[in-house]
Amino acid sequence: MNKRKNIVIYLTISIIFQSIIPSFIIINNRERVNELFTSDLNKKDDAHQKNYIDDLNRPKQADLFDLTGSPIRIRGTTPIYSGYISWAQAVSQPWCTYVGGVYIIENVYMDGQGGQYGIEIRDSNVQFIIRNCIVTNVLGISYEAAIHLDNTNNGIIMNNNCSYSNVGITLYENCRNNKVINNVIHNNSDDGIDIYQTYSNPDNVIINNRIENNTQTGIEVLSGYNLVIQNNNIRVNEHGLHIYDCDNTKVLNNNFEENSYDGIWFGNNNNDNNFTENYFSNNGDGINHFSVSANWNNFIYKNYFISDTCYDNMNVLHWNNSYIGNYWYDYTGNDNDGDGIGDSYYNVPPSGSNKDYKPIHGNPFYDGGKIHIDDSGISGHTWAWFSTRAWGKGLGTEENPYILDNFNIDGQGDGSCIIIGNSTKYFRIENCTLYNSGSSFGNAGISLDNVNNGILINNNCSNNSRNGINLDTCGYNLLLNNTLNSNSDSGLFMINSNINNITANILNNNSIHGIRIDYCNQNTIFDNKIYNNSLYGIFLFTSDSNNFTENHIYYSGEIGIHLDNEDTSSDNNLIYINWFIENTINAKDNGTNNKWDNGSIGNYWDDYVGCDNNGDGIGETAYSILGDAIAQDNYPICNKSCSLTTDSDNGGGGGSNSSDGDDVIPFGDFYFLFTIISVISLIFFLKRKVNIKKI
């Protein structure tokens, strides 16, 4: 009786073991290939990864809290004066929250009703944000403002409207490390922004604000240190910016327009300040330096006086640095050496005794045409010329490369849209749309000729009459996340170019090649999408030791990848973990010693007819590559297994796929039969056990 019971237990365990273990083994062993297939379906380009949004920088889209006639006055230290509340009390109000160590005042509408206070923060060191508020009709005395900080640090004032008050925003006495960002400040009866007596507590930033139609001054700084005033639109005030007793401040890339007296008014005792890349138009004066005491070591360079003159009565301002001055609309000198700097100086009014010794020559603004940089100076402008243009960014170093960005250029059927030649400087071309270039050899949306150290990123070079991007005699360049579609020859053409990196580009629907590579060695071609090109996905001609990995090569009209030997063969190239799907012919190798796997994994071939019976994600037989090399992929990626009766001895290329794509457990018929026998045996023994009991 015990013997029968043991048999039943044994059979039951066997059934469970035989039913579960094979599936577990297959799942475990196939993890590698399933990961590759899942990656192929779901992979996204690095440039399109998730955009993480910091909640602290995103205003809520709630209705505004109406605090008309009820000012917010917070004191950060004790004692709490009459009329003030603490931060702890503020956070109990619906308009204030505390998130991640930051107090946030937001979504407030406040009509000050002509009173002295709007939102006031005094004697505070905690981190806080005031955002998405409308504060108006605050008519305080002196420097009181719609939003007023006094002896307060670590604040951000952003996305507010501070208008129709005495002053829009004030940083008053010993305010440090505050940021005033993206506010609208207009029609105030005195100034837009006042910064007063912050000399001993620096590091305030005024950036990206619209400051307009204030009766007196857009921004007034009286005793400030280490300020940054950048990217503001300052227009239709009496004075755009007034600085007095101000040191180590940077005034960068602001627009001063239609201010009735001046764009910038220099008062007394301003030292060691820089004014760069600002634009001045239709102001009374661009910069007015009329003072009774000297201002020392103030540098004014690479500014653009579009219609304004300047006034310097003390003759102590530096109107250029060591390599560039300013653009003056009325400069009449020449530039015989073509470096973008005038050959003669510019006399700064009123007396002309102070001079800009390096005035910018010619139109500094982009005119919509093609761009040609030839650092030899033979056929195009040099990088030195480029750096004098208003659109010329960077210094050409690895840390601060030259940058050409956001251009939209129609090549008008002739030449290339952007040409860089004979350059070893560091540069980037990014976010440009370049199309309709010419049809001659070497023409392209972007053409690099004898160039090193370039980065081409996020450009669209499609619909050109020859190539999307052309590299000729180039090295150490990176092409990343570019779109090169529907060009009349190749998406990318490379010739005599070594040690370049071609990663995560899209090259579709080109009339001949997705990528053509002639006489090129040691390049990396990685993770590109190469679809539906009329003849070849990738074509190699006399090119050696290149690495092709994780590319997706689909729907090529003739051959997915072709290694040619018309001149001399293409040798020692490494091709693995690429995906060849629905090409007329997936691959052809007429070269020598090219490797179609890395010794452990090869490529995915949609016409591979072999099987993976041991579940390791690799086909049991090699995939044969067409061509004179008689090459093969020894470790083809495979996602199907076959039963014992399946003929999988020949995995060669070019055949039809005999599997319908369903996964079949190896030796599945055996396991199925064993399970049936086990169940029948169990029923038999259970029945016998019942009969014995009856006896």
XYZ file of C-alpha atoms in Angstrom:
695
model
C 0.000 0.000 0.000
C 2.818 2.452 0.937
C 4.615 1.479 -2.212
C 1.632 2.469 -4.334
C 1.309 5.719 -2.426
C 4.980 6.532 -3.076
C 4.519 5.857 -6.763
C 1.574 8.238 -6.933
C 3.593 10.951 -5.158
C 6.529 10.406 -7.484
C 4.367 10.639 -10.592
C 2.710 13.822 -9.362
C 6.068 15.472 -8.712
C 7.267 14.335 -12.128
C 4.301 15.928 -13.836
C 4.898 19.233 -12.080
C 8.637 19.092 -12.779
C 8.235 18.204 -16.447
C 5.539 20.879 -16.960
C 7.307 23.793 -15.269
C 11.051 23.284 -15.554
C 11.319 23.250 -19.388
C 9.470 26.564 -19.654
C 11.642 28.055 -16.927
C 14.812 26.950 -18.677
C 13.685 28.347 -22.001
C 12.633 31.669 -20.482
C 15.924 31.981 -18.637
C 18.136 31.066 -21.571
C 16.243 33.237 -24.009
C 16.397 36.342 -21.861
C 19.288 37.736 -23.882
C 17.578 37.583 -27.257
C 14.189 38.656 -25.908
C 15.927 41.687 -24.459
C 17.327 42.529 -27.872
C 13.931 42.140 -29.548
C 12.185 44.190 -26.893
C 14.912 46.817 -27.218
C 14.425 46.923 -30.967
C 10.717 47.568 -30.584
C 10.875 50.058 -27.756
C 14.207 51.843 -28.019
C 14.102 55.624 -28.215
C 16.837 57.982 -29.319
C 18.797 59.667 -26.512
C 17.611 63.038 -27.751
C 13.962 61.967 -27.139
C 14.299 60.586 -23.613
C 11.872 61.633 -20.899
C 11.886 65.356 -20.144
C 11.888 65.585 -16.397
C 10.041 68.684 -15.216
C 10.904 70.168 -11.879
C 7.680 70.888 -10.033
C 9.269 73.957 -8.497
C 9.515 75.563 -11.941
C 6.022 74.765 -13.177
C 3.283 77.182 -12.083
C -0.005 75.603 -11.138
C -2.913 76.186 -13.456
C -5.329 77.064 -10.652
C -7.589 80.063 -10.293
C -5.903 83.080 -8.774
C -6.450 83.837 -5.088
C -7.913 87.342 -4.892
C -6.135 89.219 -2.122
C -7.236 92.687 -3.137
C -6.410 95.094 -0.328
C -4.706 92.359 1.710
C -0.908 92.566 1.287
C 1.360 89.621 2.013
C 4.096 90.635 4.450
C 6.446 87.917 5.722
C 9.365 88.293 8.125
C 11.796 85.412 8.209
C 13.205 86.013 11.710
C 11.787 86.833 15.105
C 10.378 88.937 16.494
C 7.473 89.129 14.038
C 6.646 92.798 13.691
C 3.120 94.094 13.658
C 1.563 93.576 10.249
C 3.889 90.658 9.363
C 3.505 86.882 9.554
C 6.133 84.127 9.702
C 6.765 81.529 7.002
C 5.131 78.949 9.273
C 1.988 81.077 9.367
C 2.146 81.763 5.642
C 2.182 78.081 4.749
C -1.190 77.661 6.478
C -2.712 79.943 3.841
C -4.068 78.540 0.556
C -1.688 80.687 -1.516
C 1.488 79.298 0.115
C 2.830 75.746 0.076
C 6.018 74.065 1.231
C 7.558 71.624 -1.257
C 10.966 69.997 -0.930
C 12.328 72.589 1.466
C 11.027 75.518 -0.599
C 8.188 77.882 0.303
C 6.041 78.736 -2.716
C 3.728 81.729 -2.997
C 1.718 81.454 -6.184
C -1.433 82.229 -8.117
C -2.212 85.450 -6.279
C -4.105 88.422 -7.684
C -3.477 91.525 -5.603
C -4.777 95.014 -6.221
C -2.894 97.129 -3.711
C -5.624 99.803 -3.934
C -2.976 102.508 -3.858
C -1.488 101.256 -0.604
C 2.166 100.912 0.332
C 2.595 97.136 0.194
C 2.010 94.252 -2.189
C 4.105 91.130 -1.527
C 6.969 91.881 0.878
C 9.605 89.459 2.202
C 11.900 90.821 4.896
C 14.888 89.424 6.841
C 14.645 85.938 5.302
C 17.254 83.297 4.431
C 15.038 80.333 3.525
C 14.512 79.246 -0.068
C 11.309 80.561 -1.550
C 9.541 81.195 -4.855
C 7.013 83.854 -5.779
C 5.428 82.888 -9.080
C 2.409 83.292 -11.312
C 1.109 86.317 -9.421
C -0.429 89.579 -10.603
C 0.381 92.498 -8.311
C -0.774 95.966 -9.309
C -1.638 99.409 -7.961
C 0.939 99.401 -5.131
C 1.944 103.023 -4.686
C 4.411 102.811 -1.822
C 6.954 105.438 -0.952
C 10.616 105.357 -1.926
C 11.650 101.841 -3.021
C 8.507 99.993 -1.961
C 7.319 97.861 -4.858
C 4.654 95.455 -6.009
C 7.085 92.685 -4.975
C 9.620 93.882 -2.426
C 12.568 91.996 -0.895
C 14.428 93.592 2.023
C 17.525 92.002 3.557
C 16.408 88.738 1.982
C 18.317 85.925 0.302
C 17.647 82.792 -1.760
C 14.449 83.860 -3.495
C 13.131 83.286 -6.994
C 10.634 85.767 -8.431
C 9.320 84.294 -11.658
C 6.440 84.532 -14.129
C 4.724 87.420 -12.376
C 3.109 90.586 -13.685
C 4.178 93.606 -11.619
C 2.666 96.636 -13.308
C 0.849 99.933 -12.724
C 2.582 100.448 -9.395
C 5.281 102.785 -8.152
C 8.037 100.201 -8.741
C 7.569 96.691 -10.126
C 10.191 94.715 -8.154
C 12.751 95.885 -5.583
C 15.769 94.160 -4.025
C 16.546 96.461 -1.125
C 19.549 96.468 1.207
C 21.656 93.349 1.552
C 19.749 90.998 -0.726
C 21.811 88.112 -2.021
C 21.409 85.118 -4.319
C 18.001 86.105 -5.642
C 16.737 85.494 -9.164
C 14.229 87.632 -11.017
C 13.127 85.606 -14.047
C 10.485 85.840 -16.796
C 8.425 88.621 -15.281
C 6.373 91.263 -17.076
C 7.046 94.692 -15.562
C 5.417 97.636 -17.284
C 3.715 100.982 -16.824
C 5.073 101.661 -13.371
C 5.201 105.305 -12.352
C 8.845 105.157 -11.278
C 11.111 102.208 -12.183
C 10.621 98.668 -13.396
C 13.236 97.015 -11.134
C 15.264 98.676 -8.368
C 18.384 97.106 -6.870
C 19.523 99.196 -3.938
C 22.494 98.820 -1.582
C 23.278 95.172 -2.351
C 27.023 95.829 -2.573
C 28.056 93.652 0.351
C 25.681 90.797 -0.554
C 26.030 89.982 -4.255
C 25.011 87.323 -6.743
C 21.566 88.474 -7.826
C 20.369 87.590 -11.318
C 17.917 89.539 -13.495
C 17.110 87.431 -16.550
C 14.494 87.100 -19.332
C 12.189 89.861 -18.125
C 10.046 92.175 -20.242
C 10.481 95.679 -18.822
C 8.534 98.288 -20.758
C 6.867 101.685 -20.539
C 8.037 102.565 -17.058
C 8.089 106.311 -16.483
C 11.695 106.563 -15.375
C 14.110 103.618 -15.547
C 13.733 100.039 -16.673
C 16.381 98.729 -14.227
C 18.103 100.968 -11.703
C 21.115 99.703 -9.758
C 22.367 101.901 -6.927
C 25.260 100.199 -5.143
C 25.357 96.701 -6.564
C 28.013 94.023 -6.853
C 28.395 90.870 -8.906
C 25.058 91.158 -10.652
C 24.034 89.387 -13.849
C 21.573 91.283 -16.068
C 20.877 89.106 -19.084
C 18.380 88.485 -21.907
C 15.961 91.186 -20.860
C 13.830 93.203 -23.246
C 14.120 96.782 -21.943
C 12.205 99.263 -24.034
C 10.199 102.486 -24.040
C 11.430 103.698 -20.667
C 13.196 106.973 -19.959
C 16.472 105.158 -19.226
C 16.871 101.490 -20.039
C 19.500 100.700 -17.378
C 21.025 103.094 -14.873
C 24.079 101.918 -12.915
C 25.675 103.863 -10.079
C 28.377 102.572 -7.739
C 28.227 99.166 -9.382
C 31.130 96.693 -9.612
C 31.809 93.286 -11.214
C 28.497 93.181 -13.004
C 27.772 91.465 -16.326
C 25.252 93.017 -18.697
C 24.736 90.444 -21.449
C 22.508 89.998 -24.476
C 19.815 92.492 -23.546
C 17.708 94.431 -26.011
C 17.598 98.190 -25.371
C 15.054 99.798 -27.635
C 13.235 103.124 -27.831
C 14.309 104.347 -24.407
C 13.906 108.107 -24.690
C 17.138 109.204 -22.994
C 19.525 106.264 -23.292
C 19.843 102.492 -23.359
C 22.451 102.486 -20.570
C 23.271 105.432 -18.357
C 26.609 105.310 -16.589
C 26.623 107.143 -13.275
C 29.645 107.473 -10.997
C 31.986 104.925 -9.430
C 31.337 101.922 -11.636
C 34.288 99.562 -11.911
C 35.186 96.226 -13.496
C 31.914 95.711 -15.340
C 31.394 93.953 -18.686
C 28.825 94.870 -21.338
C 28.627 92.273 -24.121
C 26.268 91.240 -26.926
C 23.633 93.846 -26.167
C 21.489 95.385 -28.897
C 20.749 99.102 -29.072
C 18.239 100.681 -31.418
C 16.259 103.920 -31.475
C 17.382 105.075 -28.040
C 18.326 108.691 -27.326
C 21.906 107.409 -26.882
C 23.007 103.830 -26.902
C 25.327 104.276 -23.906
C 25.618 107.591 -22.118
C 28.689 108.033 -19.927
C 28.250 111.464 -18.437
C 29.724 111.486 -14.941
C 31.757 113.707 -12.665
C 33.959 110.928 -11.313
C 35.863 108.249 -13.135
C 34.680 104.704 -13.885
C 37.526 102.205 -14.206
C 38.048 98.941 -16.090
C 34.649 98.815 -17.712
C 34.726 96.853 -20.979
C 32.182 97.344 -23.734
C 32.595 94.935 -26.655
C 30.632 92.902 -29.181
C 27.595 95.104 -28.753
C 25.474 96.181 -31.693
C 24.608 99.846 -32.068
C 22.087 99.431 -34.839
C 20.903 103.021 -35.025
C 22.391 104.641 -31.911
C 25.462 106.693 -31.162
C 27.129 106.776 -27.762
C 28.402 109.540 -25.505
C 31.575 109.182 -23.420
C 32.658 112.423 -21.784
C 35.261 110.899 -19.409
C 37.151 108.887 -22.058
C 37.862 106.014 -19.637
C 35.548 103.301 -20.940
C 37.162 100.467 -22.922
C 35.242 100.103 -26.172
C 36.973 96.883 -27.213
C 38.830 93.956 -25.682
C 41.968 92.444 -27.151
C 40.286 90.989 -30.247
C 36.913 92.636 -30.889
C 35.070 95.920 -30.460
C 31.493 96.827 -31.342
C 29.293 97.185 -34.377
C 28.591 100.817 -35.242
C 25.968 101.516 -37.857
C 27.903 104.586 -39.055
C 31.385 103.029 -39.254
C 32.868 103.662 -42.697
C 36.225 101.846 -42.533
C 37.420 98.888 -44.605
C 38.311 95.265 -43.832
C 40.992 94.350 -46.337
C 42.082 91.113 -44.653
C 38.539 89.792 -44.274
C 38.775 89.015 -40.555
C 35.567 90.885 -39.732
C 37.401 93.702 -37.905
C 37.749 97.136 -39.466
C 41.238 98.267 -40.427
C 40.756 101.696 -38.819
C 39.382 102.723 -35.429
C 35.992 104.238 -34.642
C 35.809 107.599 -32.863
C 33.371 107.536 -29.949
C 31.511 110.860 -29.474
C 31.494 113.532 -28.314
C 35.154 114.444 -28.789
C 36.367 111.288 -30.508
C 39.313 111.128 -28.152
C 38.081 107.748 -26.925
C 38.098 105.061 -29.580
C 36.972 101.581 -30.492
C 40.168 100.151 -31.980
C 38.562 96.935 -33.243
C 35.187 97.874 -34.713
C 33.129 95.126 -36.298
C 33.031 95.497 -40.063
C 30.104 94.699 -42.315
C 26.623 93.427 -41.547
C 26.978 91.347 -38.367
C 23.511 89.824 -38.599
C 22.587 86.649 -40.373
C 21.096 87.413 -43.779
C 19.474 84.050 -44.508
C 22.123 82.862 -46.970
C 24.470 79.894 -47.080
C 27.344 79.707 -44.592
C 30.902 78.947 -45.664
C 33.721 78.716 -43.133
C 37.209 77.992 -44.494
C 39.715 78.476 -41.724
C 42.515 78.785 -44.274
C 40.739 81.896 -45.562
C 41.103 80.802 -49.187
C 37.548 80.050 -50.234
C 35.444 81.296 -47.329
C 35.401 83.207 -44.081
C 37.605 82.169 -41.184
C 36.472 81.270 -37.690
C 37.928 84.615 -36.582
C 35.427 86.326 -38.888
C 32.660 84.055 -37.597
C 33.353 85.141 -34.018
C 32.685 88.787 -34.961
C 29.171 88.049 -36.181
C 26.158 88.501 -33.940
C 25.227 84.875 -34.648
C 28.767 83.591 -34.059
C 28.894 81.856 -30.678
C 31.723 80.234 -28.758
C 35.506 80.359 -28.727
C 36.462 77.244 -30.696
C 37.800 75.335 -27.690
C 36.711 71.908 -26.493
C 35.064 73.505 -23.463
C 33.472 76.351 -25.449
C 33.146 75.320 -29.103
C 31.931 77.527 -31.901
C 28.186 76.995 -32.349
C 26.005 77.306 -35.431
C 22.431 76.635 -34.399
C 18.813 77.014 -35.444
C 19.469 77.991 -39.056
C 16.925 77.250 -41.768
C 18.754 77.415 -45.098
C 17.439 76.822 -48.590
C 20.447 75.970 -50.768
C 18.507 77.091 -53.851
C 19.837 74.147 -55.840
C 23.470 75.251 -55.819
C 26.392 74.265 -53.573
C 26.012 73.274 -49.924
C 23.938 74.998 -47.278
C 26.726 74.928 -44.672
C 30.387 74.261 -45.534
C 33.156 73.923 -42.950
C 36.640 73.486 -44.411
C 40.260 73.186 -43.311
C 39.439 73.350 -39.618
C 40.721 71.746 -36.431
C 38.777 74.068 -34.125
C 36.028 72.593 -31.975
C 32.548 73.397 -33.267
C 28.921 72.264 -33.189
C 26.211 72.503 -35.829
C 22.864 71.829 -34.198
C 19.114 72.155 -34.657
C 19.406 73.351 -38.252
C 17.125 72.601 -41.210
C 19.140 72.458 -44.441
C 17.614 71.549 -47.785
C 17.689 72.018 -51.566
C 21.485 72.000 -51.867
C 23.106 71.436 -55.272
C 23.655 68.215 -57.215
C 27.425 68.387 -57.805
C 29.888 66.023 -56.142
C 30.363 67.021 -52.500
C 27.225 69.144 -52.302
C 25.101 68.510 -49.232
C 23.008 70.086 -46.549
C 26.201 70.066 -44.453
C 29.586 69.518 -46.066
C 32.760 69.029 -44.004
C 36.031 69.102 -45.929
C 39.340 68.415 -44.157
C 37.736 68.941 -40.779
C 38.316 67.505 -37.306
C 36.563 68.020 -33.960
C 33.060 68.792 -35.191
C 29.753 67.722 -33.657
C 26.659 67.654 -35.880
C 23.581 67.081 -33.729
C 19.808 67.227 -34.196
C 19.942 68.630 -37.728
C 17.502 67.874 -40.516
C 19.400 67.527 -43.801
C 16.693 66.174 -46.063
C 15.504 66.830 -49.609
C 18.906 67.794 -50.982
C 19.873 67.245 -54.607
C 22.987 65.231 -53.700
C 23.680 64.186 -50.096
C 22.290 65.018 -46.697
C 25.723 65.240 -45.028
C 29.093 64.961 -46.768
C 32.393 64.158 -45.007
C 35.563 64.431 -47.088
C 38.966 63.856 -45.447
C 37.561 64.260 -41.957
C 38.348 62.724 -38.587
C 37.213 62.779 -34.975
C 33.765 64.107 -35.786
C 30.474 63.038 -34.205
C 27.171 62.871 -36.096
C 24.356 62.352 -33.601
C 20.560 62.311 -33.941
C 20.438 63.865 -37.406
C 17.626 63.211 -39.887
C 18.890 62.571 -43.429
C 15.912 61.609 -45.556
C 14.863 61.806 -49.202
C 18.161 63.007 -50.620
C 18.876 62.398 -54.305
C 22.046 60.375 -53.693
C 22.955 59.413 -50.117
C 21.798 60.347 -46.675
C 25.452 60.339 -45.565
C 28.444 60.198 -47.878
C 31.926 59.691 -46.421
C 35.193 59.622 -48.357
C 38.780 59.448 -47.077
C 37.474 59.969 -43.546
C 38.691 58.026 -40.529
C 37.809 57.691 -36.846
C 34.394 59.336 -36.983
C 31.359 58.359 -34.931
C 27.979 58.062 -36.671
C 25.343 57.407 -33.998
C 21.542 57.396 -33.729
C 20.810 59.066 -37.061
C 17.776 58.469 -39.279
C 18.512 57.827 -42.968
C 15.363 56.945 -44.893
C 14.068 57.086 -48.459
C 17.313 58.234 -50.077
C 17.519 57.633 -53.829
C 20.672 55.470 -53.778
C 22.326 54.880 -50.379
C 21.431 55.394 -46.793
C 25.161 55.561 -45.996
C 27.989 55.367 -48.539
C 31.549 54.926 -47.250
C 34.513 55.189 -49.661
C 38.177 54.790 -48.636
C 37.323 55.204 -44.960
C 38.763 53.338 -41.991
C 38.096 52.902 -38.274
C 34.720 54.597 -38.151
C 31.939 53.626 -35.765
C 28.440 53.274 -37.233
C 26.107 52.689 -34.294
C 22.363 52.574 -33.667
C 21.215 54.231 -36.889
C 17.783 53.751 -38.489
C 18.356 53.051 -42.193
C 15.042 52.366 -43.904
C 13.661 52.159 -47.421
C 16.678 53.405 -49.365
C 16.301 52.698 -53.061
C 19.481 50.656 -53.641
C 21.639 50.118 -50.556
C 21.185 50.639 -46.862
C 24.975 50.796 -46.370
C 27.560 50.596 -49.155
C 31.296 50.178 -48.432
C 33.922 50.771 -51.078
C 37.578 50.048 -50.251
C 37.023 50.735 -46.557
C 38.604 48.787 -43.723
C 38.293 48.211 -39.980
C 34.965 49.942 -39.508
C 32.547 48.866 -36.793
C 28.801 48.463 -37.491
C 26.695 47.745 -34.413
C 23.012 47.946 -33.475
C 21.910 49.473 -36.747
C 18.405 48.844 -38.094
C 18.533 48.227 -41.830
C 15.103 47.671 -43.354
C 13.475 47.629 -46.798
C 16.574 48.320 -48.938
C 15.731 48.113 -52.636
C 18.744 45.933 -53.512
C 21.086 45.144 -50.592
C 20.969 45.968 -46.902
C 24.766 46.206 -46.554
C 27.202 45.698 -49.421
C 30.988 45.388 -48.971
C 32.334 46.004 -52.465
C 35.676 45.176 -54.104
C 35.510 47.114 -57.355
C 38.838 48.870 -56.639
C 40.334 46.946 -53.733
C 38.275 45.006 -51.260
C 36.825 46.244 -47.994
C 38.519 44.253 -45.262
C 38.469 43.601 -41.509
C 35.156 45.275 -40.851
C 33.118 44.120 -37.849
C 29.343 43.798 -38.238
C 27.265 42.504 -35.311
C 23.977 43.041 -33.459
C 22.431 44.702 -36.493
C 18.870 44.064 -37.671
C 18.301 43.141 -41.315
C 14.611 43.053 -42.165
C 12.822 42.891 -45.532
C 15.758 43.925 -47.662
C 15.780 42.410 -51.155
C 19.154 40.909 -50.218
C 20.236 41.390 -46.642
C 24.008 41.415 -47.121
C 26.740 40.873 -49.692
C 30.449 40.582 -48.869
C 33.071 40.779 -51.617
C 35.811 41.762 -49.184
C 38.329 39.886 -47.082
C 38.274 38.847 -43.441
C 35.181 40.800 -42.487
C 33.587 39.579 -39.280
C 29.834 39.154 -39.119
C 29.819 38.358 -35.418
C 32.014 39.218 -32.444
C 32.654 35.632 -31.406
C 29.529 35.274 -29.300
C 26.712 37.109 -31.082
C 26.018 38.094 -34.667
C 23.091 39.790 -36.379
C 19.373 39.295 -36.788
C 18.437 38.123 -40.299
C 14.775 37.917 -41.172
C 15.467 35.154 -43.735
C 17.456 32.950 -41.375
C 15.916 29.450 -41.500
C 17.845 27.908 -38.645
C 16.642 27.308 -35.099
C 17.647 27.953 -31.520
C 17.024 24.631 -29.817
C 19.074 25.226 -26.679
C 17.379 28.505 -25.819
C 20.493 30.725 -25.741
C 19.127 33.183 -28.316
C 21.673 32.138 -30.966
C 20.912 30.008 -33.991
C 22.403 26.513 -34.042
C 23.706 26.946 -37.588
C 25.575 29.751 -39.306
C 23.971 32.277 -41.638
C 25.657 32.415 -45.054
C 26.498 35.819 -46.537
C 26.265 36.215 -50.301
C 29.381 37.332 -52.163
C 32.905 36.346 -53.147
C 34.133 36.274 -49.534
C 31.994 33.197 -48.759
C 31.522 34.718 -45.325
C 29.089 33.716 -42.622
C 27.572 34.895 -39.397
C 28.464 32.128 -36.972
C 26.168 33.343 -34.190
C 22.993 34.656 -35.829
C 20.396 36.058 -33.463
C 17.402 33.750 -33.430
C 14.048 33.995 -31.692
C 12.527 30.672 -32.699
C 13.049 27.058 -31.766
C 12.073 23.955 -33.634
C 10.784 20.477 -32.796
C 12.930 17.381 -33.269
C 11.367 16.780 -36.663
C 12.328 20.226 -37.992
C 15.111 20.239 -40.563
C 17.422 23.004 -39.288
C 20.717 21.814 -40.695
C 20.969 24.666 -43.185
C 20.670 28.207 -41.783
C 21.960 29.991 -44.875
C 20.818 33.377 -46.112
C 18.455 34.074 -48.920
C 15.999 31.321 -48.084
C 12.501 31.667 -46.784
C 11.777 31.492 -43.101
C 10.156 28.063 -42.418
C 8.820 29.059 -39.007
C 5.657 31.040 -38.493
C 7.444 32.872 -35.711
C 5.749 31.059 -32.818
C 8.062 29.972 -30.021
C 8.134 26.163 -29.628
C 9.696 24.499 -26.602
C 12.597 22.230 -27.693
C 11.598 18.568 -27.545
C 8.044 19.768 -27.009
C 6.518 16.552 -28.405
C 8.533 14.527 -25.891
C 7.390 16.587 -22.930
C 3.795 16.554 -24.115
C 3.830 12.747 -24.516
C 5.503 12.269 -21.132
C 2.897 14.435 -19.447
C 0.000 12.486 -21.017
C 1.518 9.169 -19.933
C 2.046 10.515 -16.424
C -1.589 11.642 -16.136
C -2.884 8.278 -17.391
C -0.605 6.465 -14.941
C -1.839 8.634 -12.061
C -5.486 7.895 -12.931
C -4.710 4.189 -13.157
C -3.010 4.016 -9.766
C -5.695 6.109 -8.067
C -8.330 3.760 -9.466
C -6.347 0.765 -8.258
C -6.121 2.342 -4.805
C -9.922 2.708 -4.669
C -10.427 -0.901 -5.737
C -8.003 -2.158 -3.090
C -9.883 -0.274 -0.394
C -13.126 -1.903 -1.550
C -11.541 -5.327 -1.284
